[in-house]
Short mmCIF file of C-alpha atoms in Angstrom, two decimals:
data_model
loop_
_atom_site.label_atom_id
_atom_site.label_comp_id
_atom_site.label_asym_id
_atom_site.label_seq_id
_atom_site.Cartn_x
_atom_site.Cartn_y
_atom_site.Cartn_z
CA MET S 1 -17.78 -121.92 1.36
CA MET S 2 -19.10 -119.51 3.93
CA HIS S 3 -18.98 -120.52 7.57
CA ALA S 4 -19.75 -118.74 10.79
CA ASP S 5 -18.39 -119.19 14.30
CA TYR S 6 -18.97 -117.81 17.73
CA ILE S 7 -15.52 -116.94 19.07
CA GLU S 8 -14.52 -115.56 22.46
CA VAL S 9 -12.82 -112.21 21.74
CA GLY S 10 -12.25 -109.54 24.36
CA GLY S 11 -14.38 -111.52 26.79
CA THR S 12 -17.32 -111.33 24.40
CA LEU S 13 -18.86 -114.24 22.52
CA SER S 14 -18.51 -112.79 19.05
CA PHE S 15 -20.03 -113.71 15.71
CA VAL S 16 -17.47 -114.03 12.92
CA LEU S 17 -18.30 -115.01 9.36
CA GLN S 18 -15.56 -116.33 7.07
CA GLU S 19 -15.45 -117.26 3.40
CA GLY S 20 -12.75 -118.26 0.94
CA GLU S 21 -9.05 -118.98 1.09
CA GLY S 22 -6.05 -116.85 0.32
CA THR S 23 -4.95 -113.41 1.44
CA PRO S 24 -6.87 -112.53 4.60
CA VAL S 25 -9.12 -109.47 4.48
CA LEU S 26 -10.89 -108.19 7.57
CA LEU S 27 -14.07 -106.23 6.74
CA LEU S 28 -15.44 -103.83 9.38
CA HIS S 29 -18.95 -102.39 9.48
CA THR S 30 -20.30 -98.94 10.36
CA ALA S 31 -21.78 -97.51 13.57
CA GLY S 32 -24.65 -99.52 15.01
CA GLN S 33 -24.66 -101.94 12.08
CA HIS S 34 -23.06 -105.34 11.62
CA GLY S 35 -21.40 -107.64 9.14
CA VAL S 36 -24.51 -107.96 7.01
CA GLN S 37 -23.39 -104.74 5.32
CA TRP S 38 -20.84 -106.86 3.42
CA ARG S 39 -23.33 -109.54 2.26
CA HIS S 40 -23.19 -108.45 -1.39
CA VAL S 41 -19.38 -108.26 -1.32
CA GLN S 42 -18.04 -111.19 0.68
CA SER S 43 -18.63 -114.13 -1.71
CA GLU S 44 -17.40 -112.36 -4.82
CA LEU S 45 -14.37 -111.06 -2.94
CA ALA S 46 -13.63 -114.58 -1.68
CA SER S 47 -13.81 -115.88 -5.25
CA LEU S 48 -11.07 -113.40 -6.16
CA GLY S 49 -8.63 -115.23 -3.87
CA TYR S 50 -9.20 -113.85 -0.40
CA ARG S 51 -9.98 -115.28 2.99
CA VAL S 52 -12.77 -112.89 3.89
CA VAL S 53 -13.38 -112.32 7.60
CA VAL S 54 -16.49 -110.37 8.62
CA PRO S 55 -17.03 -109.92 12.35
CA ASP S 56 -19.92 -108.32 14.19
CA LEU S 57 -18.22 -105.93 16.61
CA PRO S 58 -19.13 -106.39 20.31
CA GLY S 59 -22.73 -105.44 20.95
CA HIS S 60 -23.60 -105.49 17.24
CA GLY S 61 -25.57 -107.98 15.19
CA LYS S 62 -25.19 -111.51 16.53
CA SER S 63 -22.31 -110.73 18.91
CA GLU S 64 -22.98 -110.49 22.61
CA PRO S 65 -22.63 -107.12 24.37
CA ALA S 66 -19.18 -105.83 25.19
CA VAL S 67 -17.93 -106.45 28.69
CA GLY S 68 -18.63 -103.24 30.60
CA GLY S 69 -21.42 -102.06 28.30
CA PRO S 70 -21.55 -100.20 24.99
CA ILE S 71 -18.13 -99.12 23.76
CA ARG S 72 -17.42 -95.39 23.45
CA ASP S 73 -13.75 -95.54 22.52
CA LEU S 74 -12.96 -96.68 18.98
CA GLY S 75 -9.52 -97.66 20.26
CA ASP S 76 -11.25 -100.41 22.27
CA TYR S 77 -12.70 -101.77 19.03
CA ALA S 78 -9.23 -101.63 17.45
CA ALA S 79 -7.83 -103.63 20.39
CA TRP S 80 -10.68 -106.11 19.96
CA CYS S 81 -9.80 -106.46 16.25
CA GLU S 82 -6.16 -107.07 17.16
CA GLU S 83 -7.21 -109.91 19.39
CA LEU S 84 -9.47 -111.29 16.65
CA ILE S 85 -6.62 -111.17 14.11
CA ASP S 86 -4.34 -113.01 16.51
CA THR S 87 -6.99 -115.53 17.52
CA LEU S 88 -7.71 -116.42 13.90
CA GLY S 89 -4.01 -116.39 13.04
CA LEU S 90 -4.45 -113.96 10.15
CA GLU S 91 -1.03 -113.39 8.59
CA ARG S 92 -0.50 -109.83 7.30
CA PRO S 93 -4.18 -109.20 6.58
CA PHE S 94 -5.67 -106.31 4.73
CA VAL S 95 -8.16 -104.37 6.82
CA VAL S 96 -11.11 -102.59 5.23
CA GLY S 97 -13.66 -100.53 7.12
CA CYS S 98 -16.30 -97.88 6.63
CA SER S 99 -17.26 -94.93 8.87
CA ILE S 100 -16.37 -96.02 12.43
CA GLY S 101 -15.07 -99.18 10.76
CA GLY S 102 -12.81 -96.94 8.69
CA ARG S 103 -11.57 -95.17 11.78
CA ILE S 104 -10.95 -98.49 13.51
CA THR S 105 -9.04 -99.50 10.38
CA LEU S 106 -6.84 -96.42 10.69
CA ASP S 107 -6.38 -97.08 14.40
CA LEU S 108 -5.27 -100.64 13.60
CA ALA S 109 -2.89 -99.30 10.96
CA ALA S 110 -1.39 -96.98 13.56
CA ARG S 111 -1.11 -99.79 16.14
CA ARG S 112 0.28 -102.56 13.99
CA GLY S 113 0.76 -101.30 10.45
CA ASP S 114 3.99 -103.28 10.25
CA ARG S 115 1.92 -106.45 10.52
CA LEU S 116 -0.77 -105.44 8.03
CA ALA S 117 -0.55 -105.80 4.25
CA GLY S 118 -2.56 -102.62 3.89
CA ALA S 119 -5.69 -100.76 4.90
CA VAL S 120 -8.69 -99.29 3.12
CA ALA S 121 -10.52 -96.68 5.18
CA MET S 122 -13.79 -95.48 3.67
CA ALA S 123 -15.86 -92.52 4.88
CA ALA S 124 -13.31 -91.94 7.62
CA HIS S 125 -10.36 -89.81 8.62
CA GLY S 126 -8.00 -89.75 11.54
CA GLN S 127 -8.73 -86.50 13.35
CA ARG S 128 -11.74 -84.78 14.86
CA ASP S 129 -14.28 -83.52 12.32
CA SER S 130 -13.46 -79.97 11.24
CA HIS S 131 -17.20 -79.23 10.88
CA PRO S 132 -18.81 -81.61 13.37
CA ARG S 133 -22.47 -82.47 12.93
CA LEU S 134 -22.45 -84.52 16.12
CA THR S 135 -21.76 -83.55 19.71
CA VAL S 136 -21.21 -85.75 22.73
CA ARG S 137 -23.94 -83.82 24.53
CA GLY S 138 -26.45 -84.44 21.76
CA LEU S 139 -25.51 -88.11 21.55
CA GLU S 140 -25.80 -88.48 25.33
CA ARG S 141 -29.34 -87.14 24.96
CA GLU S 142 -30.03 -89.74 22.25
CA LEU S 143 -29.05 -92.43 24.76
CA VAL S 144 -32.06 -91.50 26.88
CA ASP S 145 -34.88 -93.35 25.17
CA SER S 146 -37.57 -90.99 26.39
CA ALA S 147 -35.67 -88.08 24.83
CA ALA S 148 -35.12 -89.70 21.44
CA PRO S 149 -38.48 -89.86 19.65
CA SER S 150 -39.02 -91.63 16.33
CA ARG S 151 -35.52 -93.00 16.34
CA THR S 152 -36.21 -95.67 13.72
CA ASP S 153 -37.80 -93.13 11.38
CA ARG S 154 -34.86 -90.79 11.84
CA THR S 155 -32.36 -93.56 11.16
CA TYR S 156 -34.31 -94.60 8.08
CA PHE S 157 -34.58 -91.11 6.58
CA GLY S 158 -31.15 -90.06 7.86
CA THR S 159 -29.58 -93.06 6.14
CA LYS S 160 -31.30 -92.24 2.86
CA ALA S 161 -30.04 -88.67 3.19
CA VAL S 162 -26.39 -89.77 3.15
CA VAL S 163 -26.63 -92.29 0.34
CA GLY S 164 -25.19 -90.90 -2.89
CA ALA S 165 -27.32 -89.38 -5.64
CA SER S 166 -25.99 -91.90 -8.17
CA VAL S 167 -27.42 -94.85 -6.24
CA PRO S 168 -30.69 -96.33 -7.57
CA ALA S 169 -33.72 -95.57 -5.40
CA GLU S 170 -34.41 -99.24 -4.66
CA THR S 171 -30.84 -99.72 -3.41
CA SER S 172 -31.11 -96.64 -1.23
CA GLU S 173 -34.39 -97.93 0.17
CA LEU S 174 -32.88 -101.32 0.98
CA ILE S 175 -29.88 -99.76 2.73
CA ALA S 176 -32.17 -97.60 4.87
CA LEU S 177 -34.47 -100.50 5.75
CA MET S 178 -31.51 -102.62 6.84
CA HIS S 179 -29.91 -99.82 8.85
CA ARG S 180 -32.97 -99.05 10.92
CA ARG S 181 -32.62 -102.45 12.60
CA GLU S 182 -29.93 -100.91 14.81
CA ASP S 183 -29.81 -100.82 18.61
CA PRO S 184 -29.81 -97.05 19.31
CA ALA S 185 -27.81 -97.49 22.52
CA ILE S 186 -25.00 -99.09 20.53
CA SER S 187 -25.21 -96.66 17.59
CA SER S 188 -25.09 -93.58 19.76
CA SER S 189 -22.19 -94.96 21.80
CA ASP S 190 -20.34 -95.74 18.56
CA LEU S 191 -20.91 -92.17 17.40
CA ILE S 192 -19.60 -90.80 20.69
CA GLY S 193 -16.55 -92.86 19.85
CA TRP S 194 -16.39 -91.22 16.41
CA THR S 195 -16.78 -87.74 17.85
CA THR S 196 -13.96 -88.13 20.37
CA HIS S 197 -11.51 -90.32 18.44
CA ASP S 198 -8.31 -88.66 17.25
CA LEU S 199 -5.19 -90.46 16.09
CA GLY S 200 -3.15 -87.26 16.16
CA ASP S 201 0.54 -87.71 15.40
CA ALA S 202 0.17 -91.47 15.09
CA LEU S 203 -0.99 -90.86 11.52
CA ASP S 204 2.49 -89.70 10.55
CA SER S 205 4.09 -93.04 11.29
CA ILE S 206 1.57 -95.52 9.91
CA ALA S 207 3.71 -98.30 8.50
CA CYS S 208 1.37 -99.92 5.97
CA PRO S 209 -0.03 -98.48 2.75
CA VAL S 210 -3.47 -96.93 3.18
CA HIS S 211 -6.20 -96.16 0.67
CA LEU S 212 -8.64 -93.51 1.88
CA VAL S 213 -12.02 -93.24 0.19
CA ALA S 214 -14.52 -90.39 0.38
CA GLY S 215 -17.85 -89.90 -1.37
CA THR S 216 -18.85 -86.48 -2.66
CA ASP S 217 -22.41 -86.98 -1.33
CA ASP S 218 -21.39 -87.99 2.19
CA LEU S 219 -22.87 -85.46 4.61
CA TRP S 220 -21.18 -87.05 7.60
CA VAL S 221 -17.59 -86.91 6.40
CA ASP S 222 -16.00 -83.92 4.71
CA PRO S 223 -13.71 -85.11 1.89
CA GLU S 224 -11.36 -82.28 2.91
CA ASP S 225 -10.88 -83.96 6.29
CA VAL S 226 -10.12 -87.24 4.52
CA ALA S 227 -7.62 -85.45 2.25
CA ARG S 228 -5.87 -83.98 5.30
CA THR S 229 -5.49 -87.46 6.77
CA ALA S 230 -4.18 -88.78 3.45
CA GLU S 231 -1.54 -86.05 3.40
CA ARG S 232 -0.22 -87.19 6.76
CA ILE S 233 0.01 -90.94 6.16
CA PRO S 234 3.36 -91.76 4.49
CA ARG S 235 2.12 -94.27 1.91
CA SER S 236 -1.42 -93.27 1.15
CA VAL S 237 -3.72 -92.77 -1.77
CA LEU S 238 -7.02 -90.88 -1.79
CA SER S 239 -10.08 -91.58 -3.91
CA VAL S 240 -13.01 -89.18 -3.95
CA ILE S 241 -15.96 -90.84 -5.63
CA GLU S 242 -18.58 -88.73 -7.35
CA GLY S 243 -22.20 -89.46 -6.51
CA ILE S 244 -21.43 -91.85 -3.66
CA GLY S 245 -22.29 -91.21 -0.04
CA HIS S 246 -21.39 -92.72 3.31
CA TYR S 247 -21.66 -96.45 2.50
CA PRO S 248 -19.56 -97.27 -0.60
CA MET S 249 -19.69 -101.06 -0.06
CA GLU S 250 -23.49 -100.96 -0.06
CA GLU S 251 -23.88 -98.26 -2.72
CA ILE S 252 -21.45 -99.34 -5.44
CA ASP S 253 -22.66 -102.16 -7.67
CA GLY S 254 -19.96 -104.82 -8.00
CA PHE S 255 -18.03 -103.38 -5.08
CA ALA S 256 -15.92 -106.55 -4.67
CA ASP S 257 -14.15 -105.81 -7.95
CA THR S 258 -13.65 -102.19 -6.93
CA LEU S 259 -12.16 -103.25 -3.60
CA HIS S 260 -10.03 -105.90 -5.29
CA GLY S 261 -8.53 -103.14 -7.46
CA TRP S 262 -7.82 -100.96 -4.44
CA ILE S 263 -6.18 -103.84 -2.57
CA LYS S 264 -4.01 -104.71 -5.57
CA GLY S 265 -3.06 -101.05 -5.77
CA LEU S 266 -1.92 -101.09 -2.15
CA GLY S 267 0.37 -104.00 -2.92
CA ASP S 268 2.16 -101.82 -5.46
CA ARG S 269 2.86 -99.04 -2.97
CA MET F 1 -36.98 -76.64 -10.38
CA THR F 2 -36.67 -76.11 -14.11
CA THR F 3 -33.75 -74.47 -15.85
CA THR F 4 -35.57 -72.71 -18.60
CA PRO F 5 -34.81 -68.99 -18.83
CA THR F 6 -37.41 -66.70 -17.35
CA THR F 7 -37.31 -64.10 -20.05
CA ALA F 8 -41.08 -63.81 -20.15
CA THR F 9 -42.74 -60.47 -20.66
CA TYR F 10 -46.07 -61.47 -19.14
CA LEU F 11 -47.07 -62.64 -15.72
CA GLU F 12 -48.71 -65.76 -17.09
CA ASP F 13 -45.37 -66.98 -18.42
CA VAL F 14 -43.73 -66.95 -15.01
CA GLU F 15 -44.01 -69.83 -12.55
CA VAL F 16 -42.70 -70.37 -9.05
CA GLY F 17 -39.70 -72.67 -9.15
CA GLU F 18 -38.42 -71.49 -12.52
CA CYS F 19 -34.72 -70.86 -12.60
CA ALA F 20 -32.66 -68.85 -15.04
CA THR F 21 -29.01 -67.93 -15.33
CA GLY F 22 -27.47 -64.86 -16.88
CA THR F 23 -24.07 -63.26 -17.08
CA ALA F 24 -22.88 -59.70 -17.41
CA GLY F 25 -19.67 -58.18 -18.70
CA PRO F 26 -16.87 -57.03 -16.40
CA VAL F 27 -18.35 -55.34 -13.33
CA GLY F 28 -17.43 -51.83 -12.23
CA PRO F 29 -16.09 -48.72 -13.94
CA THR F 30 -13.49 -49.25 -16.64
CA GLY F 31 -9.97 -48.98 -15.26
CA HIS F 32 -11.10 -49.37 -11.64
CA THR F 33 -9.27 -51.94 -9.50
CA GLY F 34 -10.18 -53.51 -6.18
CA PRO F 35 -13.63 -54.08 -4.70
CA VAL F 36 -16.64 -52.39 -6.25
CA HIS F 37 -19.74 -50.93 -4.63
CA GLY F 38 -22.94 -52.94 -4.48
CA ALA F 39 -24.56 -50.46 -6.87
CA HIS F 40 -22.26 -51.73 -9.60
CA VAL F 41 -23.49 -55.27 -8.98
CA ALA F 42 -27.05 -54.01 -9.38
CA VAL F 43 -26.07 -52.42 -12.69
CA ALA F 44 -24.54 -55.70 -13.83
CA PHE F 45 -27.72 -57.56 -12.82
CA ALA F 46 -29.80 -55.14 -14.88
CA ALA F 47 -27.53 -55.89 -17.84
CA SER F 48 -27.73 -59.66 -17.42
CA GLY F 49 -30.87 -60.07 -19.51
CA LEU F 50 -32.86 -61.46 -16.59
CA ALA F 51 -35.18 -58.49 -16.15
CA ILE F 52 -38.87 -59.35 -16.36
CA GLY F 53 -40.46 -56.06 -15.37
CA GLU F 54 -40.13 -53.11 -13.05
CA ASP F 55 -38.32 -53.91 -9.79
CA VAL F 56 -40.21 -52.29 -6.93
CA GLU F 57 -38.02 -53.62 -4.18
CA SER F 58 -34.70 -55.37 -3.84
CA SER F 59 -32.44 -56.32 -0.98
CA TRP F 60 -28.96 -57.76 -1.12
CA ARG F 61 -26.71 -59.53 1.30
CA HIS F 62 -23.01 -59.11 0.66
CA LEU F 63 -21.04 -62.27 1.39
CA ALA F 64 -17.65 -61.49 -0.14
CA PRO F 65 -16.00 -58.53 -1.90
CA VAL F 66 -16.75 -58.20 -5.60
CA GLN F 67 -13.61 -57.31 -7.50
CA ALA F 68 -13.74 -54.84 -10.38
CA GLY F 69 -13.54 -56.58 -13.72
CA SER F 70 -15.02 -59.82 -12.43
CA GLU F 71 -17.63 -61.32 -14.73
CA LEU F 72 -20.60 -62.09 -12.56
CA THR F 73 -23.12 -64.88 -13.02
CA PHE F 74 -26.66 -64.38 -11.75
CA GLU F 75 -28.83 -67.37 -10.92
CA VAL F 76 -32.44 -66.40 -10.41
CA THR F 77 -35.21 -68.54 -8.92
CA VAL F 78 -38.84 -67.47 -8.82
CA THR F 79 -40.03 -67.87 -5.23
CA GLY F 80 -43.30 -65.93 -5.23
CA TRP F 81 -46.11 -65.07 -7.66
CA ARG F 82 -49.41 -63.28 -7.12
CA ARG F 83 -51.75 -61.04 -9.05
CA THR F 84 -52.50 -57.60 -7.76
CA PRO F 85 -56.17 -57.01 -6.80
CA GLU F 86 -57.09 -55.43 -10.14
CA LEU F 87 -55.65 -58.56 -11.87
CA GLY F 88 -53.98 -56.63 -14.68
CA GLN F 89 -50.48 -57.18 -13.37
CA GLY F 90 -48.69 -59.23 -10.76
CA VAL F 91 -45.91 -59.30 -8.24
CA VAL F 92 -43.07 -61.74 -8.79
CA VAL F 93 -40.50 -62.42 -6.10
CA ARG F 94 -37.14 -63.83 -7.10
CA HIS F 95 -34.11 -65.10 -5.24
CA VAL F 96 -30.78 -64.18 -6.80
CA ARG F 97 -27.40 -65.88 -6.29
CA VAL F 98 -24.38 -63.97 -7.56
CA THR F 99 -21.11 -65.76 -8.24
CA ASP F 100 -17.88 -64.20 -9.45
CA SER F 101 -15.44 -65.30 -12.16
CA ASP F 102 -13.96 -67.90 -9.77
CA GLY F 103 -17.35 -69.39 -8.99
CA ALA F 104 -17.40 -68.00 -5.44
CA LEU F 105 -20.76 -66.93 -4.04
CA VAL F 106 -20.36 -63.20 -3.43
CA GLN F 107 -23.90 -61.95 -2.98
CA VAL F 108 -27.49 -63.11 -2.56
CA GLY F 109 -30.55 -61.02 -3.11
CA ARG F 110 -34.32 -60.87 -3.23
CA THR F 111 -36.11 -58.82 -5.83
CA THR F 112 -39.79 -57.94 -6.09
CA THR F 113 -40.96 -57.07 -9.58
CA LEU F 114 -44.18 -55.76 -11.07
CA VAL F 115 -44.95 -57.77 -14.19
CA PRO F 116 -47.79 -56.95 -16.62
CA ALA F 117 -50.41 -59.62 -17.24
CA ARG F 118 -51.52 -60.77 -20.65
CA SER F 119 -55.12 -60.79 -19.48
CA ALA F 120 -56.94 -59.69 -16.32
CA VAL F 121 -58.31 -63.00 -15.07
CA ASP F 122 -58.31 -64.59 -11.66
CA ASP F 123 -56.26 -67.76 -12.12
CA GLY F 124 -55.28 -68.13 -8.47
CA ALA F 125 -57.05 -71.47 -8.10
CA GLU F 126 -55.11 -72.90 -11.03
CA ARG F 127 -51.82 -71.87 -9.45
CA VAL F 128 -52.53 -72.88 -5.87
CA GLY F 129 -50.08 -75.80 -6.06
CA ARG F 130 -47.16 -73.39 -6.06
CA ALA F 131 -48.65 -70.59 -3.96
CA PHE F 132 -46.52 -71.82 -1.06
CA GLY F 133 -47.43 -70.56 2.36
CA THR F 134 -50.69 -68.92 1.33
CA ARG F 135 -54.00 -69.83 2.92
CA PRO F 136 -55.41 -71.37 -0.30
CA TRP F 137 -52.27 -73.49 -0.58
CA ALA F 138 -52.59 -74.60 3.05
CA THR F 139 -56.26 -75.48 2.56
CA ALA F 140 -55.52 -77.53 -0.55
CA LEU F 141 -52.63 -79.29 1.17
CA ALA F 142 -54.78 -80.06 4.22
CA GLU F 143 -57.29 -81.85 1.97
CA ARG F 144 -54.49 -83.96 0.57
CA LEU F 145 -53.06 -84.73 4.00
CA ASP F 146 -56.43 -86.01 5.19
CA GLY F 147 -56.30 -88.58 2.41
CA ASP F 148 -52.68 -89.56 2.96
CA THR F 149 -52.45 -92.84 4.86
CA VAL F 150 -48.87 -92.26 6.01
CA PHE F 151 -49.64 -88.79 7.34
CA THR F 152 -52.86 -89.78 9.07
CA THR F 153 -51.21 -92.84 10.63
CA GLU F 154 -48.14 -90.95 11.80
CA THR F 155 -50.31 -88.27 13.42
CA SER F 156 -52.99 -90.66 14.68
CA THR F 157 -51.86 -90.24 18.30
CA TRP F 158 -50.98 -86.57 18.01
CA ASP F 159 -52.66 -83.39 19.17
CA GLY F 160 -50.90 -80.24 18.08
CA THR F 161 -50.16 -77.70 15.37
CA ILE F 162 -47.50 -77.84 12.68
CA GLY F 163 -46.21 -74.50 11.42
CA ILE F 164 -44.58 -74.17 8.02
CA ALA F 165 -42.69 -70.88 7.66
CA PHE F 166 -41.77 -69.77 4.14
CA GLY F 167 -39.60 -66.80 4.83
CA ASP F 168 -41.99 -64.29 6.36
CA HIS F 169 -45.16 -66.28 5.55
CA GLU F 170 -46.45 -69.03 7.79
CA ALA F 171 -49.11 -71.67 7.34
CA GLN F 172 -50.32 -73.58 10.37
CA PHE F 173 -52.04 -76.97 10.40
CA ARG F 174 -54.07 -77.78 13.50
CA ILE F 175 -54.12 -81.57 13.87
CA TYR F 176 -55.99 -83.90 16.18
CA ARG F 177 -55.78 -87.70 15.93
CA GLY F 178 -54.69 -87.74 12.31
CA LYS F 179 -57.22 -85.18 11.11
CA VAL F 180 -56.31 -81.66 9.97
CA LEU F 181 -58.91 -79.58 11.77
CA GLU F 182 -57.82 -76.26 10.35
CA ALA F 183 -55.24 -74.83 7.94
CA VAL F 184 -54.72 -71.12 8.51
CA SER F 185 -52.05 -68.49 8.89
CA ARG F 186 -52.51 -68.36 12.66
CA THR F 187 -54.14 -70.92 14.96
CA LEU F 188 -55.63 -69.93 18.31
CA SER F 189 -52.90 -71.44 20.48
CA GLY F 190 -50.09 -71.14 17.98
CA PRO F 191 -47.91 -73.90 16.57
CA THR F 192 -46.43 -76.76 18.60
CA PHE F 193 -43.42 -76.31 16.38
CA THR F 194 -42.63 -74.52 13.15
CA VAL F 195 -40.39 -75.76 10.37
CA VAL F 196 -38.48 -72.73 9.14
CA ALA F 197 -36.50 -72.09 5.97
CA ASP F 198 -35.86 -69.37 3.45
CA GLU F 199 -38.38 -69.12 0.62
CA HIS F 200 -35.89 -70.32 -1.98
CA ASP F 201 -34.99 -73.43 0.05
CA TRP F 202 -38.66 -74.36 0.32
CA VAL F 203 -39.10 -73.76 -3.40
CA ASP F 204 -36.06 -75.92 -4.21
CA LEU F 205 -37.41 -78.70 -1.99
CA LEU F 206 -40.98 -78.59 -3.25
CA THR F 207 -40.24 -78.18 -6.94
CA GLY F 208 -36.96 -80.13 -7.18
CA PRO F 209 -36.47 -83.65 -8.51
CA VAL F 210 -36.64 -85.54 -5.19
CA ASN F 211 -37.94 -85.18 -1.65
CA ASP F 212 -34.62 -84.58 0.09
CA PHE F 213 -36.06 -82.88 3.16
CA SER F 214 -33.95 -84.98 5.54
CA ARG F 215 -30.75 -84.17 3.69
CA ARG F 216 -31.57 -80.46 3.61
CA ALA F 217 -32.39 -80.54 7.33
CA MET F 218 -29.00 -82.13 7.98
CA LEU F 219 -27.44 -79.32 5.94
CA ASP F 220 -29.20 -76.81 8.22
CA GLN F 221 -31.31 -75.33 5.43
CA PHE F 222 -34.32 -76.18 7.58
CA HIS F 223 -34.60 -75.71 11.29
CA VAL F 224 -37.27 -75.89 13.94
CA ARG F 225 -38.80 -73.29 16.20
CA GLY F 226 -40.80 -74.40 19.24
CA ASN F 227 -41.01 -77.93 20.58
CA ALA F 228 -38.11 -79.80 18.98
CA TYR F 229 -39.12 -83.09 20.60
CA GLU F 230 -42.47 -83.04 18.84
CA TYR F 231 -40.72 -82.07 15.62
CA LEU F 232 -38.53 -85.17 15.86
CA ARG F 233 -41.52 -87.27 16.82
CA LEU F 234 -43.26 -86.28 13.59
CA THR F 235 -40.28 -87.04 11.34
CA ALA F 236 -42.19 -89.40 9.05
CA ALA F 237 -45.30 -87.20 9.08
CA LEU F 238 -43.25 -84.22 7.88
CA VAL F 239 -41.71 -86.26 5.07
CA ALA F 240 -45.25 -87.25 4.07
CA LEU F 241 -46.37 -83.61 4.23
CA VAL F 242 -43.51 -82.64 1.93
CA ASP F 243 -44.40 -85.52 -0.40
CA GLN F 244 -47.95 -84.18 -0.71
CA ALA F 245 -46.80 -80.58 -1.15
CA ARG F 246 -44.44 -81.72 -3.89
CA GLU F 247 -47.18 -83.66 -5.66
CA MET F 248 -49.37 -80.59 -5.51
CA ALA F 249 -46.57 -78.43 -6.91
CA HIS F 250 -45.90 -80.87 -9.73
CA ALA F 251 -49.54 -81.40 -10.60
CA GLY F 252 -49.39 -78.49 -12.99
CA ARG F 253 -51.42 -75.58 -11.81
CA THR F 254 -54.18 -77.49 -10.15
CA ALA F 255 -54.60 -78.63 -6.61
#
């Protein structure tokens, strides 16, 4: 049975959705989005024996804004997730995230991998982009509303552009329509966080098993960067998925089963 | 973009957007080792079976050394087509990608070829859908844009000129409150902004399977000259313009 709570985390009244019983799995969304990205995954995953926990990060979705304004340091989100895990009493959870959620997942793995069962980081890696498409200067400009024309159109078409070629057109359309509901101030701050985040040598000592996932059609994340991160993490596995873009959990039909397989695989490592 | 070979003898059998692939034997003089001269690549291209007439002009950009003995693959896309004034022959422009035995892109080129016509008729109007960047093409597209609800809505509060640059050719659309006032090669005050790309990237976009303008822009195949703010402002209008240009290109040889 799905239930939702408003919980005080990091000084922010935060929206957290939970479903199922069993091994806890924390699911993290992408930049500017919120937990609704997991709506087609959470129930089926719960039925496979998991306690599924889907928060809206501070400032996103139904959660109130972060104390001090939009967050620009993905490490702050990781600290917020640590507090959420402790508040909910999640014992050795798996953490799964995509894009900035994937980076936060890796940050959590670096912070407390010894207390995680494993991590799945999709469309993410642990260093700066080797071929960055984003700059802090450009994102700062996007934060000025008068300098950022047609933002919703650009989010809509930009989202479609990074969905994989194997995804049906109606699914791609739905993803883009949902994504353009974003708050640009939050999205751009999140992306500043992406642009500046770097786990550096912390990757070498991640204590939990990690599954890294890259899509061949993802324009934002170079699979080579993901492979470099995978090489550094002691117990890691890399999947590069043909025809999938930046949002595997929204693009892959029956993703709960796919994720279930990845999580089981982590248990074997 | 189709993948049927362009081995036609006559102008009428060639269409913008057609793509063909050919290979040649080992490049360079027998027994030679190391990089070969560009002239040897030209010889290999001539031997690839992709010739369609007499090349009157060609230019090549060398991206990586071509090693002797490498078996080159030539991928040719037709990017331009027009009859000469006397109608008995035509000029075909093609973009050429050259990859070596390892699949690495080593050279790109542009060839201009005189191709004989089967008959001396003026069929320009029938081919206007793929006469990208020409004034007739711009005029036909402008008519479509005036009937496109998305385009007229997205430009309903706009006063400016959109430039579309196909390589060296440019079409400009003067727009006021959702109406295309004029479609010409040069407006009086010039474009507010111009969307720029190589001919072959435009051809791929306008004749390919989907409208992936946004993706190609993110890949830097397309860029903007002029007022970038107004370019961003017209994001949806430009996607609609590309939609109409693609429909025109796919509507056979009619506008």
